[in-house]
mmCIF file of C-alpha atoms in Angstrom:
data_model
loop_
_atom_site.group_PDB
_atom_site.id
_atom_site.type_symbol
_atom_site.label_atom_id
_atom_site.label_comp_id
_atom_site.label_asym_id
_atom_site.label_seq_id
_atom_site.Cartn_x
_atom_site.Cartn_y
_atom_site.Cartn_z
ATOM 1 C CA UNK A 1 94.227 12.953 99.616
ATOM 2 C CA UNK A 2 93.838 16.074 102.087
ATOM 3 C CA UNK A 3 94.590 19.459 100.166
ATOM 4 C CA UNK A 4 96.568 21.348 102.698
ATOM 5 C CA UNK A 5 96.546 25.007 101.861
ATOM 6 C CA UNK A 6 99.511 26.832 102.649
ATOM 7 C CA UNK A 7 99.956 30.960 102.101
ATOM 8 C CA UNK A 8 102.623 32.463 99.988
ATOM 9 C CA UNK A 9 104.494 33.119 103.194
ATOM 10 C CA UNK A 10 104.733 29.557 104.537
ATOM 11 C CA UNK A 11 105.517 28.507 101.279
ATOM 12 C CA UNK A 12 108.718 31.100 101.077
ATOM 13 C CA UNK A 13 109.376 29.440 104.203
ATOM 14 C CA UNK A 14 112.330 26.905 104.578
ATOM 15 C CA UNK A 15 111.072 23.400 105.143
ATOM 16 C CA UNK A 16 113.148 23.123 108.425
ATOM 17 C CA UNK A 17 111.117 25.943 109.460
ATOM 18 C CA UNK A 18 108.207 24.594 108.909
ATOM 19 C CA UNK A 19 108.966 21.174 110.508
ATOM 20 C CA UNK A 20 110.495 22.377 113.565
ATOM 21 C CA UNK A 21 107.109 24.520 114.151
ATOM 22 C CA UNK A 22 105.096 21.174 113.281
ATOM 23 C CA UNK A 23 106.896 19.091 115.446
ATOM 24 C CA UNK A 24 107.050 21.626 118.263
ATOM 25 C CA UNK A 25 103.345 22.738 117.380
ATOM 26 C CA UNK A 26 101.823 18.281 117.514
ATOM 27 C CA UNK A 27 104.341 17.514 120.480
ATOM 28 C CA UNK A 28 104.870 14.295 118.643
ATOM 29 C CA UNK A 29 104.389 12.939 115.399
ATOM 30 C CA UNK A 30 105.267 10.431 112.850
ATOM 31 C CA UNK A 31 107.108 11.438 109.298
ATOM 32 C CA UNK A 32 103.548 10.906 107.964
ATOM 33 C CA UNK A 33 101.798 12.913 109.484
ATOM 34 C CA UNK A 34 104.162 15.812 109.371
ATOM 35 C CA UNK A 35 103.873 15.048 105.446
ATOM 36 C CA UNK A 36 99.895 15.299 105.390
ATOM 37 C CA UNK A 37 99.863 18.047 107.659
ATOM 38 C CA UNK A 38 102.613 20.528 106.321
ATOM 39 C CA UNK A 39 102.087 19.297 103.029
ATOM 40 C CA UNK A 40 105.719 18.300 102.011
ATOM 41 C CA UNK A 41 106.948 15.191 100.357
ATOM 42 C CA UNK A 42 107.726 11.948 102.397
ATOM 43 C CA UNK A 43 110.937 11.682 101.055
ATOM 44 C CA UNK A 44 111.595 14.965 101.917
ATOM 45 C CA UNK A 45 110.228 14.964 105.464
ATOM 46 C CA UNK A 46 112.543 12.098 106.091
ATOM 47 C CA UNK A 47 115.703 13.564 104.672
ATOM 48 C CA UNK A 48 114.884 16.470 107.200
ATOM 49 C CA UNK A 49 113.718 14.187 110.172
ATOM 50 C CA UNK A 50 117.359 12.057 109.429
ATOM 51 C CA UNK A 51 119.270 15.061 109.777
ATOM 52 C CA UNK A 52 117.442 16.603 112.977
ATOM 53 C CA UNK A 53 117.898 12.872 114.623
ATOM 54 C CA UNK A 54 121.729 13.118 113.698
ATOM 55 C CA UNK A 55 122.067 17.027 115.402
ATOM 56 C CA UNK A 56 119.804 15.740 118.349
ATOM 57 C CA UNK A 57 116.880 18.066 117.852
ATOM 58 C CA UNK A 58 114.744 15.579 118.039
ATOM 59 C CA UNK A 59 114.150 12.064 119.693
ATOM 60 C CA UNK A 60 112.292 8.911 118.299
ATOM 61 C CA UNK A 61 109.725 7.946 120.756
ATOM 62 C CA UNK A 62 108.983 4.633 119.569
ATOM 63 C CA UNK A 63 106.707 2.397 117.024
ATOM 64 C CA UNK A 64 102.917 3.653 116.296
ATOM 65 C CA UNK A 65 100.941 0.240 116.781
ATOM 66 C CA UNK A 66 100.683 -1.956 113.569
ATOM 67 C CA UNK A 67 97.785 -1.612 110.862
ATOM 68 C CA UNK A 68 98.644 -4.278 108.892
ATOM 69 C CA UNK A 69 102.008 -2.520 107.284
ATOM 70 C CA UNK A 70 105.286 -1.358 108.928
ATOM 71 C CA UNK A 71 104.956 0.348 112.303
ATOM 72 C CA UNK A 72 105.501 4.271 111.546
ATOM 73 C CA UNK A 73 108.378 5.828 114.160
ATOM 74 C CA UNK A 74 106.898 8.141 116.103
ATOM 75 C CA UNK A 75 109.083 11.583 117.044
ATOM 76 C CA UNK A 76 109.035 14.650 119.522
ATOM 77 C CA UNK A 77 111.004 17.781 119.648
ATOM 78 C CA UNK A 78 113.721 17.691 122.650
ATOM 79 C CA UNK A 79 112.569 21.087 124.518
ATOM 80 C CA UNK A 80 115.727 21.579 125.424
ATOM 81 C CA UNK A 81 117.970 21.507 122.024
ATOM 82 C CA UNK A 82 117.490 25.531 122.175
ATOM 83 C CA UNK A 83 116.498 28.027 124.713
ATOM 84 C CA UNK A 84 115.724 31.614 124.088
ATOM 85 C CA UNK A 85 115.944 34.957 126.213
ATOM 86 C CA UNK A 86 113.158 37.841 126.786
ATOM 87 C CA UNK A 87 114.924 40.866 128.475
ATOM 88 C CA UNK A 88 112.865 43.897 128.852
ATOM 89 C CA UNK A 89 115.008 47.876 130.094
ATOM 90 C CA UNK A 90 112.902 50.099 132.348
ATOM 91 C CA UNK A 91 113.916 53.073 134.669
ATOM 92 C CA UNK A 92 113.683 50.954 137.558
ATOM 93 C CA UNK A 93 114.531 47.563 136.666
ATOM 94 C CA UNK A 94 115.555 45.512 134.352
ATOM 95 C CA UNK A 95 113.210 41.940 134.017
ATOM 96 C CA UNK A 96 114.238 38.841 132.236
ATOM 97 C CA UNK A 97 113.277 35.080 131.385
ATOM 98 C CA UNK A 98 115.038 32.119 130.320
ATOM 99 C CA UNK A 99 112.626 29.775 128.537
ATOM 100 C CA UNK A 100 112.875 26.507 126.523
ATOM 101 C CA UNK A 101 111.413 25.857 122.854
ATOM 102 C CA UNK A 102 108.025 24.833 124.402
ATOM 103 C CA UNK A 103 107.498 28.242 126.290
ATOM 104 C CA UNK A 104 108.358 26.566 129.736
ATOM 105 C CA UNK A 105 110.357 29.092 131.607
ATOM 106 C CA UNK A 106 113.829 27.583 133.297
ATOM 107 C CA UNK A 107 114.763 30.860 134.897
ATOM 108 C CA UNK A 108 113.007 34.266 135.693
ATOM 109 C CA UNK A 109 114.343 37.439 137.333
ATOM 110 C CA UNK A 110 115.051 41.278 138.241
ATOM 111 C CA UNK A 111 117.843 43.483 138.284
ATOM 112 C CA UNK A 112 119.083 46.813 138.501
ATOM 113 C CA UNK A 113 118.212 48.738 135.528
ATOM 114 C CA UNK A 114 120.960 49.398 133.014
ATOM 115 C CA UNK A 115 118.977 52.221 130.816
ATOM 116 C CA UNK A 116 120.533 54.758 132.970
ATOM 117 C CA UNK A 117 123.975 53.643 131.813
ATOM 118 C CA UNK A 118 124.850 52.834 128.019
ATOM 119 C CA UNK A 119 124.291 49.333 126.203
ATOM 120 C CA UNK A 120 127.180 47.661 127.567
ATOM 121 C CA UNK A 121 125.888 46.696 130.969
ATOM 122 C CA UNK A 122 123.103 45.010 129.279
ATOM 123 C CA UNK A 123 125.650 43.398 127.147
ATOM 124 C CA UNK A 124 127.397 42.233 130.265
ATOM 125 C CA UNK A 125 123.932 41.025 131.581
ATOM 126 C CA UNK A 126 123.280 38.920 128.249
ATOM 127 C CA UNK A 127 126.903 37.597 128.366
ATOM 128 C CA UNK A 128 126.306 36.085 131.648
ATOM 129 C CA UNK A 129 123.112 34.838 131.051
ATOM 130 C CA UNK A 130 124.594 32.904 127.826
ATOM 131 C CA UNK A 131 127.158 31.693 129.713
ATOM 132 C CA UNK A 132 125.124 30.374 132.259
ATOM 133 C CA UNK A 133 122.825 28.840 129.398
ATOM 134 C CA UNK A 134 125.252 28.339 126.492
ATOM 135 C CA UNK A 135 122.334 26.198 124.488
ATOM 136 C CA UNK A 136 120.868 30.391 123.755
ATOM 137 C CA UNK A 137 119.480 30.206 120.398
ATOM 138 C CA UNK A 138 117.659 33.413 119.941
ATOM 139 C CA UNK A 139 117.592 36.748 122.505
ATOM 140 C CA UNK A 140 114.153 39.231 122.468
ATOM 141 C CA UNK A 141 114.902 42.911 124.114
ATOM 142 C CA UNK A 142 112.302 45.335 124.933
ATOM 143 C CA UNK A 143 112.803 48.903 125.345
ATOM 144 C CA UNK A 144 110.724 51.955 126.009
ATOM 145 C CA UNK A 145 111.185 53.732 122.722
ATOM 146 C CA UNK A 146 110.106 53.449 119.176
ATOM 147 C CA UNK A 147 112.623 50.856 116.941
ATOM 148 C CA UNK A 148 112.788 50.133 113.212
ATOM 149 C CA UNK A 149 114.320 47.141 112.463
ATOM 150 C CA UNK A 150 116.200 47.002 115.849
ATOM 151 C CA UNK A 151 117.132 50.465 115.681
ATOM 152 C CA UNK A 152 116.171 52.987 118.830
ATOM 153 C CA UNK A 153 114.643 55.531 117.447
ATOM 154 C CA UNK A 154 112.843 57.445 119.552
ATOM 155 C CA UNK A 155 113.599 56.943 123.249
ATOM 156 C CA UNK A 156 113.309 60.258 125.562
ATOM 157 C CA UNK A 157 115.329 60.750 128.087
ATOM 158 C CA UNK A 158 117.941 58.187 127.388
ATOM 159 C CA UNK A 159 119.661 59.689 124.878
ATOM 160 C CA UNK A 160 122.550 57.208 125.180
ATOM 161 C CA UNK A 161 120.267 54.568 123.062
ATOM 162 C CA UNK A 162 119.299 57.018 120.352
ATOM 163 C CA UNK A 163 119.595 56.008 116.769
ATOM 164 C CA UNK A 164 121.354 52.799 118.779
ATOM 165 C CA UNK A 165 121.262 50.269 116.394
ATOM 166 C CA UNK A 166 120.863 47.016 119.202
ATOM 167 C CA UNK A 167 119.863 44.779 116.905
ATOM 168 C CA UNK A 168 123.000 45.280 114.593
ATOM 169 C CA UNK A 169 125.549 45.628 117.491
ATOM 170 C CA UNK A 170 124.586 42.625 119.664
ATOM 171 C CA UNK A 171 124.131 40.355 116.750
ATOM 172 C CA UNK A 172 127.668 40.843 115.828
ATOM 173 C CA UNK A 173 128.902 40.334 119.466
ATOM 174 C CA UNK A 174 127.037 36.924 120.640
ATOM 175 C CA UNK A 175 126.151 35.658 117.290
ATOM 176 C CA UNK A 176 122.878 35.019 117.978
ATOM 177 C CA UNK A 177 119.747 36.220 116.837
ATOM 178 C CA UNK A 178 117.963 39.146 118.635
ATOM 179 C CA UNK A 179 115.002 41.340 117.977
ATOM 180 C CA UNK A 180 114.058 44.537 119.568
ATOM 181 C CA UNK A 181 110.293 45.647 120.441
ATOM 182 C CA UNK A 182 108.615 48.431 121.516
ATOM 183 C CA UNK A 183 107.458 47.658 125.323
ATOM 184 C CA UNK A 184 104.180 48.423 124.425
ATOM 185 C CA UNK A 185 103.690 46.043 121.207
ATOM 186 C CA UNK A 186 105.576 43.595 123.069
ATOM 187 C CA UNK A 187 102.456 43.908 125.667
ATOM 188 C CA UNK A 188 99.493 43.456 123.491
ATOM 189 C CA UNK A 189 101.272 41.066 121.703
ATOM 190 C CA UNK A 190 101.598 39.004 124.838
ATOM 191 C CA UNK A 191 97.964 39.810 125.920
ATOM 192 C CA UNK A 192 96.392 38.939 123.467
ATOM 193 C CA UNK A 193 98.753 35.468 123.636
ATOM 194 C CA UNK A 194 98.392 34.587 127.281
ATOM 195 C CA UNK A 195 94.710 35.044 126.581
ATOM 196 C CA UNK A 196 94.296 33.294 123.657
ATOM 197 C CA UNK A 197 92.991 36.101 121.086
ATOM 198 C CA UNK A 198 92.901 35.873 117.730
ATOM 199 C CA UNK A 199 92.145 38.453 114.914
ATOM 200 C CA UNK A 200 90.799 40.879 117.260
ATOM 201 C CA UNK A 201 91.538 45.058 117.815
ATOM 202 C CA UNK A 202 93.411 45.451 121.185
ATOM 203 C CA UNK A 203 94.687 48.864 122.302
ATOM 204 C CA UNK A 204 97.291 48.042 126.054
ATOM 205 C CA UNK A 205 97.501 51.389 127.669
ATOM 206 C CA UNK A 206 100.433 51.885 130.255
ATOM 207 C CA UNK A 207 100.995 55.308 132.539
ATOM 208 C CA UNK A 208 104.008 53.778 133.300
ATOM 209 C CA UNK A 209 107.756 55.097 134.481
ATOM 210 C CA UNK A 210 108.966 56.754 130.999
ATOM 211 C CA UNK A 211 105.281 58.532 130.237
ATOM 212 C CA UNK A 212 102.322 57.213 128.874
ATOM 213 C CA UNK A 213 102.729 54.870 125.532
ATOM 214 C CA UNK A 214 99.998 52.556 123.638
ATOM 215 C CA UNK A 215 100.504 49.179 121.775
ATOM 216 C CA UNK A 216 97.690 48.686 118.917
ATOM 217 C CA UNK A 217 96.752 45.412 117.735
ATOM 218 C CA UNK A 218 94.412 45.512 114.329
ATOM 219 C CA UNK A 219 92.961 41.785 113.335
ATOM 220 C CA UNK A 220 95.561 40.282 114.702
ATOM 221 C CA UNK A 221 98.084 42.331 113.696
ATOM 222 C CA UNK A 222 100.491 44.484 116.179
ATOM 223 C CA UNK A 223 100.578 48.243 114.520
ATOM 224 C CA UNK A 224 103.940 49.611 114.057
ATOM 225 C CA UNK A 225 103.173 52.478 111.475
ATOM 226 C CA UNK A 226 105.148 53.261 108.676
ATOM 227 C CA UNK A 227 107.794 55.120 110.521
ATOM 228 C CA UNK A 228 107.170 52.756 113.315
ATOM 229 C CA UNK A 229 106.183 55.478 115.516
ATOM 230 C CA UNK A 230 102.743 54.309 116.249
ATOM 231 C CA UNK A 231 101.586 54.346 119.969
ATOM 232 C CA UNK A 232 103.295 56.799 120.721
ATOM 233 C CA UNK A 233 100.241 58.414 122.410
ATOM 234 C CA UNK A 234 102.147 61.155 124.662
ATOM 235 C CA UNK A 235 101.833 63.456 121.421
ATOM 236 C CA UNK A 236 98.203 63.462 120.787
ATOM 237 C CA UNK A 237 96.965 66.913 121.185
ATOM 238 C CA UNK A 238 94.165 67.599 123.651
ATOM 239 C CA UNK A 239 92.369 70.964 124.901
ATOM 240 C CA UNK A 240 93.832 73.358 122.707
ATOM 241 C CA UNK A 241 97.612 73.800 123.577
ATOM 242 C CA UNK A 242 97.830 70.434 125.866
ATOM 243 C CA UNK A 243 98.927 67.472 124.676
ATOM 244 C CA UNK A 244 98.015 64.286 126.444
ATOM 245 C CA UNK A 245 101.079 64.058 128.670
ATOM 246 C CA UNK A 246 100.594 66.885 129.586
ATOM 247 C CA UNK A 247 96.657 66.827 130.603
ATOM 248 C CA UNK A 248 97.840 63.548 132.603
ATOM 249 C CA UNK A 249 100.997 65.537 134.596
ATOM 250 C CA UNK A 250 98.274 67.989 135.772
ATOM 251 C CA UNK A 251 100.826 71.032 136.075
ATOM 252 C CA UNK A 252 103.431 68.579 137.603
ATOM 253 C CA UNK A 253 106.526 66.809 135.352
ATOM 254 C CA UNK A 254 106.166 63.532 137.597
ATOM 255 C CA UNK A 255 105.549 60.657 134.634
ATOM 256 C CA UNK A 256 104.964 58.290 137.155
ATOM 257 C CA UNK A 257 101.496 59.975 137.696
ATOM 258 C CA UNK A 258 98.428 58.864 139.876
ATOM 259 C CA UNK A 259 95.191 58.578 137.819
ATOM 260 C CA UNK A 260 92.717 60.606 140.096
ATOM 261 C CA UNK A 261 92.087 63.792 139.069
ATOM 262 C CA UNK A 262 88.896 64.731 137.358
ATOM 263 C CA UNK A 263 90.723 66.053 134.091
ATOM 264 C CA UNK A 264 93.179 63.037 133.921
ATOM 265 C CA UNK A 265 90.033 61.177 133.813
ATOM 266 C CA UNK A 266 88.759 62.976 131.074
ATOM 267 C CA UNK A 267 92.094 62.962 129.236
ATOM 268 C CA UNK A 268 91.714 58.921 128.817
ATOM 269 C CA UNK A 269 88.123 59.249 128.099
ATOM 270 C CA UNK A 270 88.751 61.459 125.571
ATOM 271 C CA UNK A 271 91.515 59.100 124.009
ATOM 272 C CA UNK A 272 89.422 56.087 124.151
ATOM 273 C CA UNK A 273 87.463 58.167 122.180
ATOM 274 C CA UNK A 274 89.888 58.491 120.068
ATOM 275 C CA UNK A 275 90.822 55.243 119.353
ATOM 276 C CA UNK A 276 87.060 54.256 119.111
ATOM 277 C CA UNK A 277 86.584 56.423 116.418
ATOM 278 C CA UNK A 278 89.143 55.264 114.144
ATOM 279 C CA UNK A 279 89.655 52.024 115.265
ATOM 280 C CA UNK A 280 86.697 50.802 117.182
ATOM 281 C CA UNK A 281 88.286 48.094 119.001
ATOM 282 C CA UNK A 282 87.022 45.651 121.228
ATOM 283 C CA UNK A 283 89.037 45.747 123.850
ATOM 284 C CA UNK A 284 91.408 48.164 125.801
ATOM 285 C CA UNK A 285 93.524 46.575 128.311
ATOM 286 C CA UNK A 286 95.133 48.765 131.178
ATOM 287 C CA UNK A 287 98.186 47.679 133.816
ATOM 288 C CA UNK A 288 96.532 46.556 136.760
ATOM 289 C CA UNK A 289 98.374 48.095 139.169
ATOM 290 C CA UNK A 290 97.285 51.786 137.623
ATOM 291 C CA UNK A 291 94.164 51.660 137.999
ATOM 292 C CA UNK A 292 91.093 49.846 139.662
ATOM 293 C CA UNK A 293 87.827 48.854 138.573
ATOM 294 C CA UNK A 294 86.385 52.329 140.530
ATOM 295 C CA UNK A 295 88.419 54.559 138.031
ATOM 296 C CA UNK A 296 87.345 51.729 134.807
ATOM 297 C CA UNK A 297 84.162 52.607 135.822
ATOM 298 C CA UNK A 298 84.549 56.255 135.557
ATOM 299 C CA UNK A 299 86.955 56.504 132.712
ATOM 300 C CA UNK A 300 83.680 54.707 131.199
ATOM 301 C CA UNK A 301 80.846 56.647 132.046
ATOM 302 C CA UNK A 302 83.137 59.755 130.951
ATOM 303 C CA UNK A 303 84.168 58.461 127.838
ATOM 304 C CA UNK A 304 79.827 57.697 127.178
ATOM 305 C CA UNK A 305 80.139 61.573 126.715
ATOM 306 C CA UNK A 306 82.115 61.683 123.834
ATOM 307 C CA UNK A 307 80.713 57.983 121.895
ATOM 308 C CA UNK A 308 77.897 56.378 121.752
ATOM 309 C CA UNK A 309 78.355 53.636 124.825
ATOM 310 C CA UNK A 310 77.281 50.640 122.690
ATOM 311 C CA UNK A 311 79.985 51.679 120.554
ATOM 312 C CA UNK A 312 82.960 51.810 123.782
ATOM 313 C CA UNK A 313 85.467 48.632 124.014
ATOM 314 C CA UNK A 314 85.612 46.556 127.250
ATOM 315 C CA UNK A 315 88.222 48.188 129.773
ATOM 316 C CA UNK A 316 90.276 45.495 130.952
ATOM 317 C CA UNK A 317 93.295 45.112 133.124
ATOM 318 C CA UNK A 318 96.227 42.737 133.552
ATOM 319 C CA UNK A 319 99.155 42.407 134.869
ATOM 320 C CA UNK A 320 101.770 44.277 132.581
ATOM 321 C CA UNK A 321 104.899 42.492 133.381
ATOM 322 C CA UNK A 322 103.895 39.466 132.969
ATOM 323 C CA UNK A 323 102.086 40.717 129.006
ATOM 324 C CA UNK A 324 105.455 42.260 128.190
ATOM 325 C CA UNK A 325 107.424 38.549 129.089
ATOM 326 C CA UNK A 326 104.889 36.938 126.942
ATOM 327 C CA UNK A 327 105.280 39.423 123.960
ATOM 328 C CA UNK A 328 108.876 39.415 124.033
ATOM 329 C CA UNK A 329 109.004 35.409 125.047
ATOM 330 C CA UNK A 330 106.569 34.632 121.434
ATOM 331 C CA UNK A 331 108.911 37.055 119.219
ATOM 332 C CA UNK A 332 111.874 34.801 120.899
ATOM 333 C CA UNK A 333 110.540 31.315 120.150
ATOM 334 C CA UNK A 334 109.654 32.299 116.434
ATOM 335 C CA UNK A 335 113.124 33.392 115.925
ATOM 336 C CA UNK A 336 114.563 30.339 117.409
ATOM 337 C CA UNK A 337 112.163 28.191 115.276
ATOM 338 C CA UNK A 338 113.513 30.242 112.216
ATOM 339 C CA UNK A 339 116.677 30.139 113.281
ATOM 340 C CA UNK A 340 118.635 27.464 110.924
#
């Protein structure tokens, strides 16, 4: 018999959980295989797979061929049974993707930002985007500022969202489950996702249009520091009386800065410093339309000042938007699969 080891979390887990990731995770599969793979009962796989037929989450696909006993019914998830929602708030704009329980996207988009204004025109956004898609099972929001436990808690200069609790407020109103991220775990989450990496140390950089902020992956793990203020790399004090921000504004108050200058230069160098001294990751991943591999290559021979180059992480960029989708998309689907 095959000893399938299972952590104390997945075994705190509810079995639907479990089976719905299974099913969605093999595509197909029959009730024994689902048994000797998650490690639950037979009977108790098909009391689960009964009900889940009945509510028409999933489909029976037909007879496995014969081995000499009774053909074992073969099932998939239906893809379509719930569909999730990955909205993401910037100065400029406000992105957002539709997506089924197997990642495929149904609808993708832009609109005006509503982070000038307060939370209600993004509630009217969701509203018509649940209405348009009433089989919503689970909504992911991410926002420029810090958040614990869906709460904004840090979010300069939209004071309107401060100590918002999103989470809280548009739970109640749609009845559906939501999660807020930080935009820049969000990012690295999806990086390291769309690229396939597992139990690494990512740091995603982004200049971006609110000021500089950093999303820190450890092992595997995305970083959110005990008051869930990590990243937050605007405050890290450089030469003397400057903080980072304010090496990168140069003088100016623009946030939307261009990375050119000498000292700006040497402001990331010195960060990447930073984080390869008490981190020592292996890879830090910058927006790709911020900078170009003529500035990687400088922000790397400067930062060779400060460490030991063997020691440096690969620079890498990607495209940011499409990280942050990812991110928020992943944090979606697992609260859909967890949703009962």
């Amino acid at each position: 018999m095959t000893n399938v080891f299972k952590t104390p979390k997945e075994l705190n887990e509810p079995l639907i959980y479990r089976i719905r990731a299974g099913l969605i995770l093999l595509g197909s599969a029959t009730k024994a295989e689902l048994s000797q793979r998650l490690g639950i009962s037979f009977p108790t796989i098909s009391k689960f797979i009964a009900q889940m037929e009945k509510d028409g989450e999933i489909r029976y696909t037909g007879d496995d061929d014969s081995s000499g006993g009774r053909r074992a019914k073969r099932y998939t998830y239906d893809p379509e049974f719930m569909l999730g929602l990955a909205i993401f708030i910037e100065k400029n704009e406000t992105n957002y993707s539709i997506f089924n329980c197997l990642g495929q996207v149904k609808e993708q988009g832009t609109k005006p930002s509503v982070i000038q204004q307060d939370a209600q025109m993004l509630g009217d956004l969701i509203e018509t985007l649940i209405e348009k898609y009433p089989r919503l099972r689970s909504i992911a929001i991410g926002v420029p500022g810090a958040v614990d436990n869906g709460k904004i808690i840090f979010i300069p200069p939209y004071q309107q969202y401060f100590n918002y609790d999103l989470k809280g407020e548009f739970e109640s109103k749609f009845q559906i489950p939501v999660v807020v991220e930080n935009d820049m775990n969000a990012s690295v989450l999806g990086y390291a996702s769309n690229y396939e990496i597992e139990n690494e140390s990512l740091i995603y950089l982004y200049f971006g249009q609110n000021g500089p902020g950093s999303g820190i992956m450890i092992n595997g793990d995305v970083v959110r520091g005990s008051t869930f203020f990590s990243g937050e790399i605007s405050f890290v004090p450089q030469y003397d009386n400057r903080t980072f921000l304010q090496a990168l504004q140069n003088g100016g108050s623009n946030h939307r800065m261009l990375l050119a200058e000498d000292n700006q230069i040497d402001a990331i160098a010195r960060l990447i410093a930073t984080f390869t001294a008490i981190i020592n990751p292996r890879t830090v991943v910058f927006c790709d339309d911020e900078v170009d591999e003529v500035l990687l290559n400088k922000i790397v021979d400067r930062s060779s000042a400060y460490i030991p180059q063997e020691h440096l992480p690969q620079l890498m960029r990607s495209n940011w938007r499409e990280d942050y989708l990812a991110g928020l998309q992943n944090l979606a689907l697992n609260l859909m699969i967890t949703d009962s």
